[in-house]
Coordinates of C-alpha atoms in Angstrom, one line a residue:
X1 CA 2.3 -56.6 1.4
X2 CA 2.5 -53.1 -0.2
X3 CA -0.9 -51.4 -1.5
X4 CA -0.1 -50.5 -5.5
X5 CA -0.6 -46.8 -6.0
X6 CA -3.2 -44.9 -7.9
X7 CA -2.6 -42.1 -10.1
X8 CA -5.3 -40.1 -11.9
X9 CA -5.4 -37.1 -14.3
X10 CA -5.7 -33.5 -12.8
X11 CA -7.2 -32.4 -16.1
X12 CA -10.1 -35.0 -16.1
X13 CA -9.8 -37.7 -13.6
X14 CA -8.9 -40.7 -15.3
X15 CA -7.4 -43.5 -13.1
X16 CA -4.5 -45.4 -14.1
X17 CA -2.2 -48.3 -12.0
X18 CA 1.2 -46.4 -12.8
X19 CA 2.4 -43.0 -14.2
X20 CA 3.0 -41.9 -17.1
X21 CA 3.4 -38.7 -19.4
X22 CA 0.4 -38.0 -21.0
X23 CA -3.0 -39.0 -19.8
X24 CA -4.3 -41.8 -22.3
X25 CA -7.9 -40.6 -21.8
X26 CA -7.6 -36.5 -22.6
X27 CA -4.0 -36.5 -24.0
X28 CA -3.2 -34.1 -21.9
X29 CA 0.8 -34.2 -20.7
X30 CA 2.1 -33.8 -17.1
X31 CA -1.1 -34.0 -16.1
X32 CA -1.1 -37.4 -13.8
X33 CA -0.3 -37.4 -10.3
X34 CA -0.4 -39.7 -7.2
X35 CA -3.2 -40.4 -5.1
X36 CA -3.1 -40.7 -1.5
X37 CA -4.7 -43.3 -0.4
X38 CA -7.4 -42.5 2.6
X39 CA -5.8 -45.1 4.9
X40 CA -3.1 -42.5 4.8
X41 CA -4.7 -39.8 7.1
X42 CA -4.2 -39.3 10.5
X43 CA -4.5 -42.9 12.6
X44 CA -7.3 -41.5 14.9
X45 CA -9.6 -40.7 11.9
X46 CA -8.7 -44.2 10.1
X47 CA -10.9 -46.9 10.5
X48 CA -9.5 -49.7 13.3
X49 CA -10.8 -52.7 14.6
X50 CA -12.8 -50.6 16.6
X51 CA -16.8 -50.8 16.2
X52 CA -18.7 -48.1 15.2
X53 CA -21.4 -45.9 16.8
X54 CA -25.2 -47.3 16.3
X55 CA -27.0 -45.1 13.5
X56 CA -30.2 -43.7 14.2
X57 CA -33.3 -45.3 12.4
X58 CA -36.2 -44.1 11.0
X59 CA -39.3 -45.5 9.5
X60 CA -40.1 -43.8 5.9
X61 CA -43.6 -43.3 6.5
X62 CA -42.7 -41.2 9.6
X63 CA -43.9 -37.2 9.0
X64 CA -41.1 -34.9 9.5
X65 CA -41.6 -31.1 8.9
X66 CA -39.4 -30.1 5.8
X67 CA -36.6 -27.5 6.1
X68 CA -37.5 -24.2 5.3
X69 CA -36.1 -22.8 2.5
X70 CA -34.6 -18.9 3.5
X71 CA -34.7 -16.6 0.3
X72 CA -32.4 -14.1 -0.8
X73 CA -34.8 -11.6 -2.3
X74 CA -33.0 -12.1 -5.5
X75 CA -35.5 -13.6 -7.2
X76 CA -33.6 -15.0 -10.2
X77 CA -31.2 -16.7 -7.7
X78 CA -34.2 -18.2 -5.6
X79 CA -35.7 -19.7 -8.6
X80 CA -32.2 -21.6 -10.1
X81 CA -32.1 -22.6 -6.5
X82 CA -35.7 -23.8 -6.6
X83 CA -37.6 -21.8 -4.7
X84 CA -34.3 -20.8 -1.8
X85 CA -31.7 -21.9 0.4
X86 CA -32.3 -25.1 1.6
X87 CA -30.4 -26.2 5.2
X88 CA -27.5 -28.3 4.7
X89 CA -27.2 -27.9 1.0
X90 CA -23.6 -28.0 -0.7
X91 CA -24.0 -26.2 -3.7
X92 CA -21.1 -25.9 -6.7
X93 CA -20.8 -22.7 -8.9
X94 CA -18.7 -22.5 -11.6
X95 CA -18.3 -20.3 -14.6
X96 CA -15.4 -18.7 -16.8
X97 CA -12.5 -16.5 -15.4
X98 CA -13.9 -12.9 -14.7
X99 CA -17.6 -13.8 -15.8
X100 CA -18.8 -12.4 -12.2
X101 CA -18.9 -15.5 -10.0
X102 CA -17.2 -13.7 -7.1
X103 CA -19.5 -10.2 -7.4
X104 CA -22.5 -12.5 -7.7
X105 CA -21.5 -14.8 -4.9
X106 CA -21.0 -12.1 -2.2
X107 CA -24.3 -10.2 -3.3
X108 CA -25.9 -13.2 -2.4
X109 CA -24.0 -13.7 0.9
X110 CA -25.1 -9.7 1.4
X111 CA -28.5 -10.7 0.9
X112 CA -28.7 -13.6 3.4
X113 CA -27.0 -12.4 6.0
X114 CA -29.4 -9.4 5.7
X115 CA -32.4 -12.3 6.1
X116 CA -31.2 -13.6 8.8
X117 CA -28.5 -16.1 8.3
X118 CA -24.9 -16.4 9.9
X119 CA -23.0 -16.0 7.1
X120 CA -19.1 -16.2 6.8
X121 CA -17.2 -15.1 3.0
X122 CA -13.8 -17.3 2.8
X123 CA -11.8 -16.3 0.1
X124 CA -8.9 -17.7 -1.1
X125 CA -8.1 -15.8 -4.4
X126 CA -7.8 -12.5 -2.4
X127 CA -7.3 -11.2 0.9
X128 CA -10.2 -9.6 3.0
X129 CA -9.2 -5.7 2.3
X130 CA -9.5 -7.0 -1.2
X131 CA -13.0 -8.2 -0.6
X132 CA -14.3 -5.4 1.6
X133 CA -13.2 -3.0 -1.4
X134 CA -15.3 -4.7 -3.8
X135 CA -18.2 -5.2 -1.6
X136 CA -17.8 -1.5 -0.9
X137 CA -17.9 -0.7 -4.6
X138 CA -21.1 -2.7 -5.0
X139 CA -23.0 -0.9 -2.2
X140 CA -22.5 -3.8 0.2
X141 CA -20.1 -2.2 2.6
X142 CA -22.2 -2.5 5.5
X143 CA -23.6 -5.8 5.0
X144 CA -23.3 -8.0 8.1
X145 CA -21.2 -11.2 6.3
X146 CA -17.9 -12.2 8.2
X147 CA -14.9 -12.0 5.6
X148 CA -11.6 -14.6 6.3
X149 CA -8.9 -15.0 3.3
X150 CA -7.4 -18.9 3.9
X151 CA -6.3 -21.9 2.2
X152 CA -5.7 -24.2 4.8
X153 CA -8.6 -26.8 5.2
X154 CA -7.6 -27.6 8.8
X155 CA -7.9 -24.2 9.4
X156 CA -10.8 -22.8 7.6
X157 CA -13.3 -26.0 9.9
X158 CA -11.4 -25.2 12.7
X159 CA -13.0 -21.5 12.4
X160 CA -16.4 -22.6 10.8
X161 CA -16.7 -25.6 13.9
X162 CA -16.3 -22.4 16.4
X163 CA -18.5 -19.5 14.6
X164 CA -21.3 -21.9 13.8
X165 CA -22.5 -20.6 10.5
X166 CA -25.6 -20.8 8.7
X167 CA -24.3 -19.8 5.1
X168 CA -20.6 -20.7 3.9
X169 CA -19.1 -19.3 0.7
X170 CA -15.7 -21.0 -0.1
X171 CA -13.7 -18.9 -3.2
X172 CA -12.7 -21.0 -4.4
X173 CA -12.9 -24.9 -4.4
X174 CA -9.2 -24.8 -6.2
X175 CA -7.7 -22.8 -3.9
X176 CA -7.8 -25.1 -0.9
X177 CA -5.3 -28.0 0.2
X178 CA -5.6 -30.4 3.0
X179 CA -2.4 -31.1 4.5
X180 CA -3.1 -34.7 4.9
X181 CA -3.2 -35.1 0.7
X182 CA 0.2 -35.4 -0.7
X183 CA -0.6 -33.7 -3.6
X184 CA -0.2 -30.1 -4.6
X185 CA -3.3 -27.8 -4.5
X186 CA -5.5 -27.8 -7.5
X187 CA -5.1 -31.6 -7.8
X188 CA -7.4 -34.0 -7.9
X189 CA -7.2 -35.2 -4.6
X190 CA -7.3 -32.2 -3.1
X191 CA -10.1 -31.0 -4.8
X192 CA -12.0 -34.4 -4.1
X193 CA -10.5 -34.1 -0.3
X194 CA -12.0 -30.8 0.3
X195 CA -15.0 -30.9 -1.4
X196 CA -15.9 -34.1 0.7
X197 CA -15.0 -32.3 4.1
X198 CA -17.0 -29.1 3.3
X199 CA -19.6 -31.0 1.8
X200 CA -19.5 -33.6 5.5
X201 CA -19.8 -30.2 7.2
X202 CA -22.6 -28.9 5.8
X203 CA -24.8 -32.2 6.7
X204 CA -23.2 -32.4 10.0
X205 CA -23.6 -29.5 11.1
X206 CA -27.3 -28.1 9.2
X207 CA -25.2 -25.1 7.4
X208 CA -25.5 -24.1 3.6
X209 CA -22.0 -24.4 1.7
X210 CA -21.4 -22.8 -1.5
X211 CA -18.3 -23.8 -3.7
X212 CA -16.9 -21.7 -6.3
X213 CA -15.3 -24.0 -9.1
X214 CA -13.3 -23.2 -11.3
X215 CA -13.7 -24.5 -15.2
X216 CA -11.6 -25.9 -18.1
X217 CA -11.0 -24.9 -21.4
X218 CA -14.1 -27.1 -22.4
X219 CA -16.2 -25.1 -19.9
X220 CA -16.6 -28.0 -17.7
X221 CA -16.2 -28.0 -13.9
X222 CA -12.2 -28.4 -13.1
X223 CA -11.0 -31.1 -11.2
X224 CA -13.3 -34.8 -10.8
X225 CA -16.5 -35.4 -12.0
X226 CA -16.8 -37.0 -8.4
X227 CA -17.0 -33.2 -6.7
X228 CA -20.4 -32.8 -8.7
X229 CA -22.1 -35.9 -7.3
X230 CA -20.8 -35.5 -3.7
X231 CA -23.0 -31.8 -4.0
X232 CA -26.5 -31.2 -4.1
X233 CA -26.9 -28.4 -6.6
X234 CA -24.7 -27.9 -9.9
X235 CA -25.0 -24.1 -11.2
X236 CA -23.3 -22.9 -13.9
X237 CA -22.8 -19.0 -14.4
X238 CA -22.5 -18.7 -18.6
X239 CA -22.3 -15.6 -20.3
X240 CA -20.3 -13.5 -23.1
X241 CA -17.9 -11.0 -22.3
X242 CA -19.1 -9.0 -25.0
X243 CA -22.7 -9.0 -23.8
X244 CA -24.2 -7.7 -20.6
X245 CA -26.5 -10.5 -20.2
X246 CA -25.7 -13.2 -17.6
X247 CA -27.4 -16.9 -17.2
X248 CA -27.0 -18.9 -14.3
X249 CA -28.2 -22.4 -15.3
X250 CA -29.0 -25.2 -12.9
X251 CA -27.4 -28.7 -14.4
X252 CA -28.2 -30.2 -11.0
X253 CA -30.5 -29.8 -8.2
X254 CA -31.8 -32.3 -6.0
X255 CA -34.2 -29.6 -4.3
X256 CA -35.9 -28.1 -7.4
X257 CA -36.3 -28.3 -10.9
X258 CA -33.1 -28.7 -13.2
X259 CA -32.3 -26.9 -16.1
X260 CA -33.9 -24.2 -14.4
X261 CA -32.3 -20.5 -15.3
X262 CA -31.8 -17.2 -13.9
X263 CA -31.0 -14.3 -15.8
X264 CA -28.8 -11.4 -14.9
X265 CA -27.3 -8.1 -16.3
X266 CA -24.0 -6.5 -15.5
X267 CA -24.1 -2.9 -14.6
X268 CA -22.0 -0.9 -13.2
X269 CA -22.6 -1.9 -9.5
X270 CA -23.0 -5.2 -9.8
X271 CA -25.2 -7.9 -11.5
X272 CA -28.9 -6.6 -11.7
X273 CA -31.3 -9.1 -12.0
X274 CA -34.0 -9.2 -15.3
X275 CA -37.5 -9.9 -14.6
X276 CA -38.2 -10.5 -18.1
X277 CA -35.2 -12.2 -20.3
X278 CA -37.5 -12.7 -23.6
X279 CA -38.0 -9.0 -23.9
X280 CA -34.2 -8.1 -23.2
X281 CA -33.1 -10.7 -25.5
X282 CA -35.1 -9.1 -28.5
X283 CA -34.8 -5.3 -27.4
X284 CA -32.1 -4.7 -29.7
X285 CA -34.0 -6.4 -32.9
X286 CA -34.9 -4.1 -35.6
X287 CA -37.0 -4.1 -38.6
X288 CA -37.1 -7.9 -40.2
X289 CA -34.2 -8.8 -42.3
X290 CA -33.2 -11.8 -43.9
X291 CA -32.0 -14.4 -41.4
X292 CA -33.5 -13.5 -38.5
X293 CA -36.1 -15.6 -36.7
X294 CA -37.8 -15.4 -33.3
X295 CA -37.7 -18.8 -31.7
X296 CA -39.8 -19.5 -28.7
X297 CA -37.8 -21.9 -26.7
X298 CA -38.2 -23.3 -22.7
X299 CA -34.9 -23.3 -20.2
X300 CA -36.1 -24.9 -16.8
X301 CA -39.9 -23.6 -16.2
X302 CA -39.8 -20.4 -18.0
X303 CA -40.7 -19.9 -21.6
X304 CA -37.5 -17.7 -23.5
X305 CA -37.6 -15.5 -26.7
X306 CA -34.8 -15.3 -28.8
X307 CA -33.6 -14.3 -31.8
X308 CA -32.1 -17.0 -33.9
X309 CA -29.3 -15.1 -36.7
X310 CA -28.0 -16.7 -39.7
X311 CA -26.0 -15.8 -42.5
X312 CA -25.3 -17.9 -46.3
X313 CA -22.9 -16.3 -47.9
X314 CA -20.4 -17.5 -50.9
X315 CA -17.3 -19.2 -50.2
X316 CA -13.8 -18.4 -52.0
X317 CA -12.8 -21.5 -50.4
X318 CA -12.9 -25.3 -51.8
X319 CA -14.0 -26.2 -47.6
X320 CA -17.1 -24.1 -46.6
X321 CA -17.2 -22.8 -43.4
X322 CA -20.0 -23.7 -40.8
X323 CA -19.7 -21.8 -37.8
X324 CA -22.0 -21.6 -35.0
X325 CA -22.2 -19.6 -31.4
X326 CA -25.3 -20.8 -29.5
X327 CA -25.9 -23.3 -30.5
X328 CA -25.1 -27.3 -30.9
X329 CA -22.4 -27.7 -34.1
X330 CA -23.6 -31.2 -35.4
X331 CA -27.2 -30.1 -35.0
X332 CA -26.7 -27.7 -37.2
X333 CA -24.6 -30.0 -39.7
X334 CA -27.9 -32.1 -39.4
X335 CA -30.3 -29.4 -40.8
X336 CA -28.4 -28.8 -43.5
X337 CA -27.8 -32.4 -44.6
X338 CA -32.2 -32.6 -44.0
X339 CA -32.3 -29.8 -46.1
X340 CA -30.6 -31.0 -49.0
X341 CA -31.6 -34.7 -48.8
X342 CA -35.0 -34.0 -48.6
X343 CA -35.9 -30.7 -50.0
X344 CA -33.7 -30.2 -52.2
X345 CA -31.7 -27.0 -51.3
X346 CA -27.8 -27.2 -51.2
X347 CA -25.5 -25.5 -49.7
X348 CA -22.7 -26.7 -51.3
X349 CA -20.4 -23.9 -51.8
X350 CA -21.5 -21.8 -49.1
X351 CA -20.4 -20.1 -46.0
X352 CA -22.8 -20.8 -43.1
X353 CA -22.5 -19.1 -39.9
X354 CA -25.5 -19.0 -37.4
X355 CA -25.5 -17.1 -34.1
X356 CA -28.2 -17.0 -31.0
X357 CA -28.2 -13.1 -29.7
X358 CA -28.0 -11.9 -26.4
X359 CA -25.6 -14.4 -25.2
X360 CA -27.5 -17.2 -24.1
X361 CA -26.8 -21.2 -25.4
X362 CA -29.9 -23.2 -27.0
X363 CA -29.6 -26.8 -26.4
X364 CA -33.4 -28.3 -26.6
X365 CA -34.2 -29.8 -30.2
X366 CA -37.2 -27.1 -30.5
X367 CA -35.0 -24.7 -32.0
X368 CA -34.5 -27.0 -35.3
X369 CA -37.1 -25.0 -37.3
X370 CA -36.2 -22.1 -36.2
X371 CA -32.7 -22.5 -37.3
X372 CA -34.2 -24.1 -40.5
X373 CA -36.2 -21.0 -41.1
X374 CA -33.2 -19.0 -40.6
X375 CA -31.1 -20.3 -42.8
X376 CA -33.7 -20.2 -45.8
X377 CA -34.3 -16.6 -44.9
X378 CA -30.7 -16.0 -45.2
X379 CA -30.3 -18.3 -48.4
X380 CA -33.1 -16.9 -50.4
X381 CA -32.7 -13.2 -48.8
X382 CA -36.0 -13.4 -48.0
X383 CA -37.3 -11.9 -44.2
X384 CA -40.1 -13.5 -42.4
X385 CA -42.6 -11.2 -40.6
X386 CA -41.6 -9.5 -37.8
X387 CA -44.1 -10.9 -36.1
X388 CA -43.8 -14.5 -36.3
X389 CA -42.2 -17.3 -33.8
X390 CA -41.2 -20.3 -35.3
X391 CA -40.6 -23.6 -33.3
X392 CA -39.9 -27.3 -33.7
X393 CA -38.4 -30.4 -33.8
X394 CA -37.0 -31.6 -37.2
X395 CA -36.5 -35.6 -37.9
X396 CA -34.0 -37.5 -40.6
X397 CA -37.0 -38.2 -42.7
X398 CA -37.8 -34.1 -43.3
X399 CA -40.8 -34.8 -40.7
X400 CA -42.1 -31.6 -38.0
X401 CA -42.2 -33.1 -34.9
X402 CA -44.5 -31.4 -32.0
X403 CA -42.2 -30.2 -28.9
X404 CA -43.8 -29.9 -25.4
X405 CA -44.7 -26.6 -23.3
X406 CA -46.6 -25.3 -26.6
X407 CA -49.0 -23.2 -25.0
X408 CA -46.8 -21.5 -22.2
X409 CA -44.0 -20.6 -25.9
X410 CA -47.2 -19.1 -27.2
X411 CA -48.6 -17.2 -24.8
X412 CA -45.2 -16.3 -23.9
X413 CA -45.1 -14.9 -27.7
X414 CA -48.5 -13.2 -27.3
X415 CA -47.5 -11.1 -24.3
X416 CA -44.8 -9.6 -26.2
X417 CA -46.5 -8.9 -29.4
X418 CA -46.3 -11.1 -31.4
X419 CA -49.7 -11.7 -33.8
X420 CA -48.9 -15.4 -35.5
X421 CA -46.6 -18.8 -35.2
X422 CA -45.5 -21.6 -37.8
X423 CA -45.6 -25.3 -35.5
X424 CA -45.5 -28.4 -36.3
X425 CA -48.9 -30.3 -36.8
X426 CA -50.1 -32.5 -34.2
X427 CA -49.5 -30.2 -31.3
X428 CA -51.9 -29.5 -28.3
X429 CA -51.5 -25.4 -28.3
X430 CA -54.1 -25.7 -25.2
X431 CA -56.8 -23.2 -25.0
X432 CA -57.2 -20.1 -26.8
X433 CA -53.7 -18.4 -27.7
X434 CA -54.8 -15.2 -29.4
X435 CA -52.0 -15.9 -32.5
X436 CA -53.3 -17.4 -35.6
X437 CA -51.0 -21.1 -36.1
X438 CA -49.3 -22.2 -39.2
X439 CA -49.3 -26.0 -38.5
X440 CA -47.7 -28.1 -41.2
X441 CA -46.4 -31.9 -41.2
X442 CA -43.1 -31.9 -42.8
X443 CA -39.9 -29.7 -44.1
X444 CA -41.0 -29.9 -47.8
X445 CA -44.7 -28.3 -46.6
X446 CA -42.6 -25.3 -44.6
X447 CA -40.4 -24.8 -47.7
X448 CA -43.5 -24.3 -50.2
X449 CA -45.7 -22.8 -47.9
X450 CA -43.1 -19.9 -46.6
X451 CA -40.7 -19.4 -49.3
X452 CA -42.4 -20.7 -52.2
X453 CA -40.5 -23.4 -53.2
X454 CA -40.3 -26.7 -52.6

């Protein structure tokens, strides 16, 4: 008896039992395809009535020396990756088209081939003159990394089983079909297929993989969820085209911490890493003006200064406008509705738009008074001190809730200047911060106590 087939969406990797024209779970249209079944591949790599080979067992408590972990020298890279390159690590980067995956990729190869590692550049978006020319125009043109342009799968093992690498770089993860997946390249099986051979090689074998991935219009990776659990480490590579500034953002790391960020700048030859984000975030802040707060926020292990920018303005429209870059939409629709509910202050009839400068994306719930803050400066044109940081978490009921980290945000604040902070009450600031605290209990309090009204 016939196996049914399986289709699934190339756009986000719904399953369905029979094709149709528009995939039911993202609405997308001619976006469902056939998968092949893995019983399909070649007979000698199916599974028979054959037995297979005894596994090798091993007791938990046994003391085995960890891999060592082989650094780049770029030290925002080696701290995303938590602390280096771990042996047999498959490791997916993704970002938007032209964001400077590619450039920061093969500085990186540069890098570890220079400390020591056997490292081979496969590219299939561009052929190897194409690469030499921009590794040449980067200052990496005698860097000792092996270049191949291929999109074969078959053929790209075949050449990594015979070099023996130490560090892979496949650009990118899109780009490559296996010729035992009937589907075309891009798909979902033959992202899934690839990923799981590359990922099978780099266990088998002890070598470091390192998968570019391309993203959708949502800014999520392409191609199956499934691709992110089969790796080890999840980076993303975020970042404006406007602004200089770069973030690469750990989502996933099974050697390090997550959520962990590096921060990079894009010059002229290449991405320059920045020792010290808080300060280049608020370099281009002048004198205090109305709607602009400092908020001292944590990404990863690193305290972060940033501006937080907002601006209430009347609308000619019967809809008001709420727009937001940085920053999570709903939270901010949550604010607002807090503000009015419980202090009071409408906004009914006014244009809201709130932006986070340098670039970079706020997601932790610290931020709420800040943006709070920010949009009462804005409202009642009224500035805050210059020298002020304001963070915390705001509940339904109008209460401040204490965030964690509070003494690494302030002394983070004190080293760059800044003289006092408005928190939330309850806190444990640790020792001695040097900045005199505003701690207050509630929205209302914050309303009175800075702006005077309540």
């Amino acid at each position: 008896m016939a196996k049914s087939a399986s289709f699934s969406c190339s756009a986000c990797g719904a399953v369905s039992s029979k094709w149709s024209g528009r995939c039911d779970a993202c609405g997308e249209w001619n976006t469902i395809v056939e998968d092949t079944p893995l019983s399909a591949g070649p007979a000698s790599k199916s599974l028979g009535a054959k037995r297979g080979t005894t596994l090798t067992l091993t007791d938990l408590s046994a003391e085995e020396t960890p891999p060592p972990r082989t650094q780049s020298g770029i030290t925002e890279l080696d701290r995303v990756l938590g602390g280096g390159m771990v042996p047999a690590s498959a490791i997916l980067v993704g970002g938007d088209p032209g964001i400077g995956k590619s450039t920061l990729l093969l500085q990186a190869a540069a890098r570890f081939a220079g400390a020591g590692l056997k490292t081979v550049y496969v590219s299939g978006e561009e052929a190897s003159a194409q690469v030499r020319m921009r590794a040449q125009r980067l200052g990496l043109g005698d860097a000792p990394v092996k270049l191949a342009a291929a999109t074969s799968l078959r053929d790209i093992l075949t050449t990594l089983e015979a070099e023996k690498p130490d560090l892979v770089v496949i650009d990118s993860i899109q780009t490559v079909w296996a010729d035992n997946v009937d589907s075309a390249p891009g798909s979902v099986s033959q992202v899934r297929a690839a990923a799981h051979e590359l990922t099978s090689f780099a266990k088998r074998k002890g070598a470091s993989v390192i998968l570019v991935g391309h993203v959708t219009k949502e800014g999520q990776i392409a191609g199956p969820r499934v691709v992110e659990h089969m790796v080890d480490t999840v980076l993303y590579f975020e970042g404006e085209r406007g602004h200089q500034f770069r973030i690469l953002r750990s989502v996933k790391n099974r050697f390090g911490p997550a959520d962990e960020i590096g921060v990079f700048e894009m010059t002229g030859g290449g991405l320059a890493e920045v020792a010290n984000p808080s300060e280049l975030f608020l370099s281009g802040r002048g004198d205090p003006a109305p709607g602009s707060v400092v908020f001292a926020g944590i990404e990863g292990t690193r305290p972060v200064l940033v501006e937080m920018q907002a601006l209430v303005a009347p609308t000619p429209h019967s809809q008001p406008r709420r727009a937001v870059v940085g920053w999570d939409g709903a939270r901010l629709a949550m604010i607002l509705a807090v503000l009015e509910a419980r202090c009071g202050i409408p906004f009914a009839g006014l244009d809201v738009y709130l932006n986070v400068a340098g670039g970079i994306k706020i997601s932790e719930p610290a931020a709420d008074l800040a943006v709070a803050a920010a949009l009462l400066s804005a409202r009642e044109d009224s500035s805050l001190p210059a020298e002020t940081v304001v963070f915390g978490e705001i509940s339904l009921s109008g209460a401040l809730r204490p965030v964690g980290q509070t003494e690494n945000r302030l002394k983070e604040a004190q080293k760059l200047g800044f003289t006092s902070a408005i928190v939330p009450a309850g806190g444990k600031p640790g020792g001695k911060s040097g900045l005199t605290l505003t701690q207050l209990g509630d929205l209302t309090a914050f309303v009175g106590d800075i702006f005077g009204a309540g």
